[in-house]
Amino acid sequence: MSKMPLRPPLTDEVVAKLQDVVAQGHWKVGERIPAEPELIAEMGVSRGTLREAIKALARTGAFEVRRGDGTYVRATSEISGTAQRVYREHADQDVLQVRFALDTQSARLAAKAADAQVVQRLQTLLGQRAEAWKAQDFQAWAQADWQFHLEVARASGVPLMHEIYESFGDVFHGTKMVQRLADGFDGCLHAGHEALADAIEAGDPEAAARSVIENLDYCMSWMP
């Protein structure tokens, strides 16, 4: 008589369901998830099982439990959550050094693979970035700037490249980007942005990489 396959623990099932909801974008990073009673009713599980699942995701860095406030989404995947937790343990300069390696390779690959639609999205984001900086709307500037770099990583054609890059999240474009508000910092530096978009459009991998290095060298020079 054949054995029935073992069913995974209920907590693991709830963890997987919560991960799927986040991955599908129903709960955004920074958003508070629904209250316990709503989730218990929706998933048909006990309070204890739900809490264990949330604790498990908090340990990975995907969720943040704020006592008396609720639970917030901190990352879209386990790799992102774990990476963000690790990044916080290292100096700003160390995190930026990692981006030297990642950004240059993303730029090279994007210059080889990107099409006209990608270039148009990059140019649109650059326009939004410039407008936000001119208006001194630093939050909108940071968002447009970050989306530009994410788009380059996505254009590399390597999904893992994009996922790892995305793992920087607010660690780099939040606490790690204090220099953007410093007096004299150029938030619309041509290198690494307009020059990078031009190199990608021209299909020039080495020009794309050089532009990225110039931009990151500039950012490094503003590190405290």
Short mmCIF file of C-alpha atoms in Angstrom, two decimals:
data_model
loop_
_atom_site.label_atom_id
_atom_site.label_comp_id
_atom_site.label_asym_id
_atom_site.label_seq_id
_atom_site.Cartn_x
_atom_site.Cartn_y
_atom_site.Cartn_z
CA MET A 1 0.00 0.00 0.00
CA SER A 2 1.49 3.32 -1.06
CA LYS A 3 2.00 6.01 1.53
CA MET A 4 0.12 9.27 1.30
CA PRO A 5 2.44 12.26 0.74
CA LEU A 6 3.04 14.22 3.92
CA ARG A 7 1.26 17.55 4.03
CA PRO A 8 3.49 20.51 4.92
CA PRO A 9 2.87 22.06 8.35
CA LEU A 10 -0.04 24.51 8.40
CA THR A 11 2.25 27.36 9.43
CA ASP A 12 4.36 26.80 6.30
CA GLU A 13 1.22 26.95 4.16
CA VAL A 14 0.24 30.27 5.71
CA VAL A 15 3.77 31.61 5.20
CA ALA A 16 3.57 30.64 1.52
CA LYS A 17 0.17 32.33 1.14
CA LEU A 18 1.41 35.54 2.74
CA GLN A 19 4.50 35.50 0.52
CA ASP A 20 2.31 35.09 -2.57
CA VAL A 21 0.13 38.07 -1.59
CA VAL A 22 3.23 40.26 -1.25
CA ALA A 23 4.88 38.92 -4.42
CA GLN A 24 1.72 39.64 -6.43
CA GLY A 25 1.76 43.24 -5.23
CA HIS A 26 -1.47 43.18 -3.20
CA TRP A 27 0.48 44.55 -0.23
CA LYS A 28 3.18 47.07 -1.09
CA VAL A 29 6.50 47.56 0.67
CA GLY A 30 5.91 49.92 3.58
CA GLU A 31 2.21 49.06 3.78
CA ARG A 32 0.57 47.68 6.92
CA ILE A 33 -1.02 44.29 6.39
CA PRO A 34 -4.66 43.67 7.45
CA ALA A 35 -5.44 43.15 11.13
CA GLU A 36 -5.37 39.67 12.67
CA PRO A 37 -9.16 39.09 12.74
CA GLU A 38 -9.43 39.80 9.00
CA LEU A 39 -6.54 37.49 8.09
CA ILE A 40 -7.78 34.73 10.41
CA ALA A 41 -11.21 34.83 8.78
CA GLU A 42 -9.78 34.97 5.28
CA MET A 43 -7.31 32.09 5.73
CA GLY A 44 -9.38 29.97 8.08
CA VAL A 45 -6.54 29.45 10.56
CA SER A 46 -6.07 29.99 14.27
CA ARG A 47 -4.52 33.10 15.77
CA GLY A 48 -1.54 31.05 16.93
CA THR A 49 -0.83 29.69 13.44
CA LEU A 50 -1.10 33.14 11.88
CA ARG A 51 1.21 34.65 14.46
CA GLU A 52 3.81 31.93 13.92
CA ALA A 53 3.72 32.57 10.17
CA ILE A 54 4.14 36.32 10.66
CA LYS A 55 7.02 35.73 13.07
CA ALA A 56 8.70 33.50 10.50
CA LEU A 57 8.45 36.22 7.85
CA ALA A 58 9.67 38.82 10.33
CA ARG A 59 12.78 36.71 10.93
CA THR A 60 13.54 36.77 7.20
CA GLY A 61 13.14 40.54 7.08
CA ALA A 62 10.07 40.38 4.84
CA PHE A 63 7.78 41.70 7.60
CA GLU A 64 8.31 44.13 10.45
CA VAL A 65 6.14 43.75 13.54
CA ARG A 66 5.60 47.04 15.36
CA ARG A 67 4.14 46.50 18.80
CA GLY A 68 0.92 48.42 19.27
CA ASP A 69 0.83 49.46 15.62
CA GLY A 70 0.70 46.38 13.39
CA THR A 71 2.77 44.42 10.89
CA TYR A 72 4.35 46.09 7.87
CA VAL A 73 5.78 44.74 4.61
CA ARG A 74 9.52 45.38 4.48
CA ALA A 75 10.53 43.36 1.40
CA THR A 76 8.95 41.56 -1.54
CA SER A 77 10.87 38.32 -1.10
CA GLU A 78 13.01 36.42 1.37
CA ILE A 79 16.19 37.26 -0.54
CA SER A 80 15.27 40.95 -0.42
CA GLY A 81 14.40 40.87 3.26
CA THR A 82 17.53 38.99 4.26
CA ALA A 83 19.71 41.23 2.10
CA GLN A 84 18.28 44.43 3.56
CA ARG A 85 18.91 43.16 7.07
CA VAL A 86 22.50 42.30 6.15
CA TYR A 87 23.10 45.65 4.43
CA ARG A 88 22.15 47.50 7.60
CA GLU A 89 25.01 45.77 9.38
CA HIS A 90 27.63 47.23 7.02
CA ALA A 91 29.03 50.68 6.39
CA ASP A 92 27.59 52.92 3.69
CA GLN A 93 30.81 52.67 1.70
CA ASP A 94 30.67 48.87 1.72
CA VAL A 95 27.12 48.85 0.37
CA LEU A 96 28.08 51.29 -2.37
CA GLN A 97 31.10 49.14 -3.33
CA VAL A 98 28.71 46.24 -3.95
CA ARG A 99 26.76 48.47 -6.30
CA PHE A 100 29.92 49.21 -8.31
CA ALA A 101 30.01 45.55 -9.32
CA LEU A 102 26.28 45.13 -9.77
CA ASP A 103 25.50 48.38 -11.58
CA THR A 104 28.29 48.13 -14.12
CA GLN A 105 27.31 44.60 -15.16
CA SER A 106 23.62 45.55 -15.32
CA ALA A 107 24.51 48.51 -17.53
CA ARG A 108 26.65 46.40 -19.87
CA LEU A 109 23.93 43.78 -20.29
CA ALA A 110 21.18 46.37 -20.70
CA ALA A 111 23.15 48.07 -23.49
CA LYS A 112 23.20 44.73 -25.32
CA ALA A 113 19.60 43.73 -24.71
CA ALA A 114 17.43 46.84 -24.28
CA ASP A 115 14.90 47.82 -26.94
CA ALA A 116 13.25 51.13 -27.82
CA GLN A 117 10.49 50.63 -25.24
CA VAL A 118 13.05 50.27 -22.45
CA VAL A 119 14.85 53.42 -23.58
CA GLN A 120 11.55 55.31 -23.60
CA ARG A 121 10.77 54.19 -20.03
CA LEU A 122 14.22 55.30 -18.93
CA GLN A 123 13.79 58.72 -20.54
CA THR A 124 10.37 59.12 -18.90
CA LEU A 125 11.80 58.34 -15.48
CA LEU A 126 14.67 60.76 -16.04
CA GLY A 127 12.16 63.49 -16.87
CA GLN A 128 10.26 62.79 -13.65
CA ARG A 129 13.53 62.76 -11.72
CA ALA A 130 14.61 66.15 -13.07
CA GLU A 131 11.22 67.74 -12.36
CA ALA A 132 11.20 66.41 -8.79
CA TRP A 133 14.72 67.68 -8.08
CA LYS A 134 13.87 71.11 -9.47
CA ALA A 135 10.81 71.24 -7.22
CA GLN A 136 12.91 70.00 -4.27
CA ASP A 137 10.54 67.08 -3.85
CA PHE A 138 13.24 64.73 -2.60
CA GLN A 139 10.90 61.81 -2.01
CA ALA A 140 9.65 61.90 -5.61
CA TRP A 141 13.23 62.41 -6.83
CA ALA A 142 14.45 59.36 -4.91
CA GLN A 143 11.56 57.25 -6.22
CA ALA A 144 12.16 58.20 -9.86
CA ASP A 145 15.92 57.75 -9.48
CA TRP A 146 15.51 54.33 -7.90
CA GLN A 147 12.98 53.19 -10.51
CA PHE A 148 15.43 54.25 -13.23
CA HIS A 149 18.15 52.00 -11.80
CA LEU A 150 15.70 49.15 -11.28
CA GLU A 151 14.63 49.48 -14.91
CA VAL A 152 18.26 49.20 -16.04
CA ALA A 153 18.66 46.05 -13.92
CA ARG A 154 15.46 44.62 -15.37
CA ALA A 155 16.68 45.46 -18.89
CA SER A 156 19.78 43.33 -18.28
CA GLY A 157 17.62 40.33 -19.13
CA VAL A 158 18.82 38.45 -16.03
CA PRO A 159 15.93 38.09 -13.55
CA LEU A 160 18.27 37.28 -10.66
CA MET A 161 20.20 40.48 -11.36
CA HIS A 162 17.02 42.49 -10.97
CA GLU A 163 15.96 40.63 -7.82
CA ILE A 164 19.33 41.15 -6.14
CA TYR A 165 19.38 44.80 -7.18
CA GLU A 166 15.86 45.29 -5.87
CA SER A 167 17.01 43.89 -2.54
CA PHE A 168 18.82 47.18 -1.82
CA GLY A 169 15.40 48.79 -1.47
CA ASP A 170 15.18 51.63 1.02
CA VAL A 171 18.48 50.59 2.60
CA PHE A 172 20.44 52.34 -0.12
CA HIS A 173 17.91 54.89 -1.31
CA GLY A 174 16.93 55.64 2.28
CA THR A 175 19.44 55.60 5.09
CA LYS A 176 22.32 54.98 2.68
CA MET A 177 21.60 58.05 0.56
CA VAL A 178 21.94 60.84 3.13
CA GLN A 179 24.35 62.61 0.80
CA ARG A 180 21.53 63.48 -1.62
CA LEU A 181 20.34 66.17 0.78
CA ALA A 182 23.77 67.69 1.38
CA ASP A 183 24.24 71.27 0.28
CA GLY A 184 25.89 71.25 -3.13
CA PHE A 185 25.00 67.66 -4.05
CA ASP A 186 23.94 67.39 -7.70
CA GLY A 187 20.76 65.33 -7.78
CA CYS A 188 20.63 65.42 -11.57
CA LEU A 189 24.14 64.29 -12.39
CA HIS A 190 24.36 63.50 -16.12
CA ALA A 191 26.72 60.54 -15.69
CA GLY A 192 25.02 57.31 -14.71
CA HIS A 193 21.66 58.63 -15.83
CA GLU A 194 21.20 60.58 -19.08
CA ALA A 195 24.62 59.41 -20.29
CA LEU A 196 23.74 55.86 -19.30
CA ALA A 197 20.41 55.99 -21.12
CA ASP A 198 22.21 57.32 -24.22
CA ALA A 199 24.77 54.51 -24.06
CA ILE A 200 22.02 51.91 -23.70
CA GLU A 201 20.17 53.39 -26.67
CA ALA A 202 23.41 53.32 -28.69
CA GLY A 203 24.08 49.71 -27.68
CA ASP A 204 27.48 50.62 -26.23
CA PRO A 205 28.21 48.39 -23.18
CA GLU A 206 31.53 49.97 -22.26
CA ALA A 207 30.21 53.54 -22.43
CA ALA A 208 27.31 52.41 -20.23
CA ALA A 209 29.69 50.93 -17.66
CA ARG A 210 31.92 54.04 -17.67
CA SER A 211 28.93 56.25 -17.02
CA VAL A 212 27.88 54.13 -14.04
CA ILE A 213 31.37 54.25 -12.54
CA GLU A 214 31.49 58.04 -12.87
CA ASN A 215 28.15 58.33 -11.11
CA LEU A 216 29.08 55.98 -8.26
CA ASP A 217 32.47 57.66 -7.83
CA TYR A 218 30.59 60.92 -7.41
CA CYS A 219 28.23 59.36 -4.83
CA MET A 220 31.19 57.87 -2.99
CA SER A 221 32.80 61.29 -2.76
CA TRP A 222 29.78 62.53 -0.80
CA MET A 223 29.83 59.70 1.72
CA PRO A 224 30.37 61.01 5.28
#
